[in-house]
Every structure is written in C-alpha cells, then in structure tokens.
C-alpha cells in the first residue's frame, strides 16, 4: 500500500518544515528546495533500505 502525506504525522511535518526552512531561511526557490530533497533521497536510499531490513528482522 502506498503511503501519502499525512499532515498529522510528526515525521511528515519535519520534512515539510525542512522544505519551508530551505525556502525561508536559505533563500532557495521551491524548485531548488525540491532539487535538494531529490539529492537527499538519492544519498540516503541505501541506508534507509538497510534500516528497513534490520527493523523487519
């Protein structure tokens, strides 16, 4: 089942706050903030997959 954004989920709120911070505090455009997010996704995917495998055990 695909999970979607839940504005009541604390972890989702952290990501939203981080994106807003990149725009408000770092002066990025929304497009630039999403580019940073994509880079973060690429650079953390394998570590998150490993964490997921460990949690499933």
Coordinates of C-alpha atoms in Angstrom, one line a residue:
X1 CA 0.0 0.0 0.0
X2 CA 1.3 3.4 -1.0
X3 CA 1.5 5.9 1.8
X4 CA 0.7 9.6 1.2
X5 CA 1.4 12.7 3.0
X6 CA -0.3 12.9 6.4
X7 CA -0.2 16.4 7.9
X8 CA -0.8 14.9 11.3
X9 CA 2.3 12.7 11.1
X10 CA 5.2 14.2 13.1
X11 CA 7.8 12.8 10.7
X12 CA 6.0 14.3 7.7
X13 CA 5.8 17.6 9.5
X14 CA 9.6 17.6 9.9
X15 CA 10.1 17.2 6.2
X16 CA 7.6 20.0 5.4
X17 CA 9.3 22.2 7.9
X18 CA 12.7 21.5 6.4
X19 CA 11.4 22.4 2.9
X20 CA 9.9 25.6 4.2
X21 CA 13.2 26.4 6.0
X22 CA 15.2 25.9 2.8
X23 CA 12.9 28.5 1.1
X24 CA 12.5 30.9 4.0
X25 CA 15.9 30.7 5.7
X26 CA 18.2 29.6 3.0
X27 CA 16.6 31.6 0.2
X28 CA 16.1 28.7 -2.2
X29 CA 13.2 28.7 -4.6
X30 CA 10.7 25.9 -4.2
X31 CA 12.2 24.3 -7.3
X32 CA 15.7 24.4 -5.7
X33 CA 14.4 23.1 -2.4
X34 CA 12.9 20.1 -4.2
X35 CA 16.1 19.5 -6.1
X36 CA 17.9 19.4 -2.7
X37 CA 15.2 16.9 -1.5
X38 CA 15.8 14.7 -4.5
X39 CA 19.6 14.7 -3.8
X40 CA 18.9 13.8 -0.2
X41 CA 16.7 10.9 -1.4
X42 CA 19.4 9.6 -3.7
X43 CA 22.1 9.9 -1.0
X44 CA 20.1 8.2 1.8
X45 CA 18.1 5.5 -0.1
X46 CA 20.6 2.7 0.6
X47 CA 21.0 3.5 4.2
X48 CA 17.2 3.6 4.7
X49 CA 16.8 0.3 2.9
X50 CA 19.3 -1.2 5.3
X51 CA 17.5 0.2 8.3
X52 CA 14.2 -1.2 6.9
X53 CA 15.8 -4.7 6.5
X54 CA 17.1 -4.5 10.1
X55 CA 13.7 -3.4 11.5
X56 CA 11.9 -6.2 9.7
X57 CA 14.0 -8.9 11.4

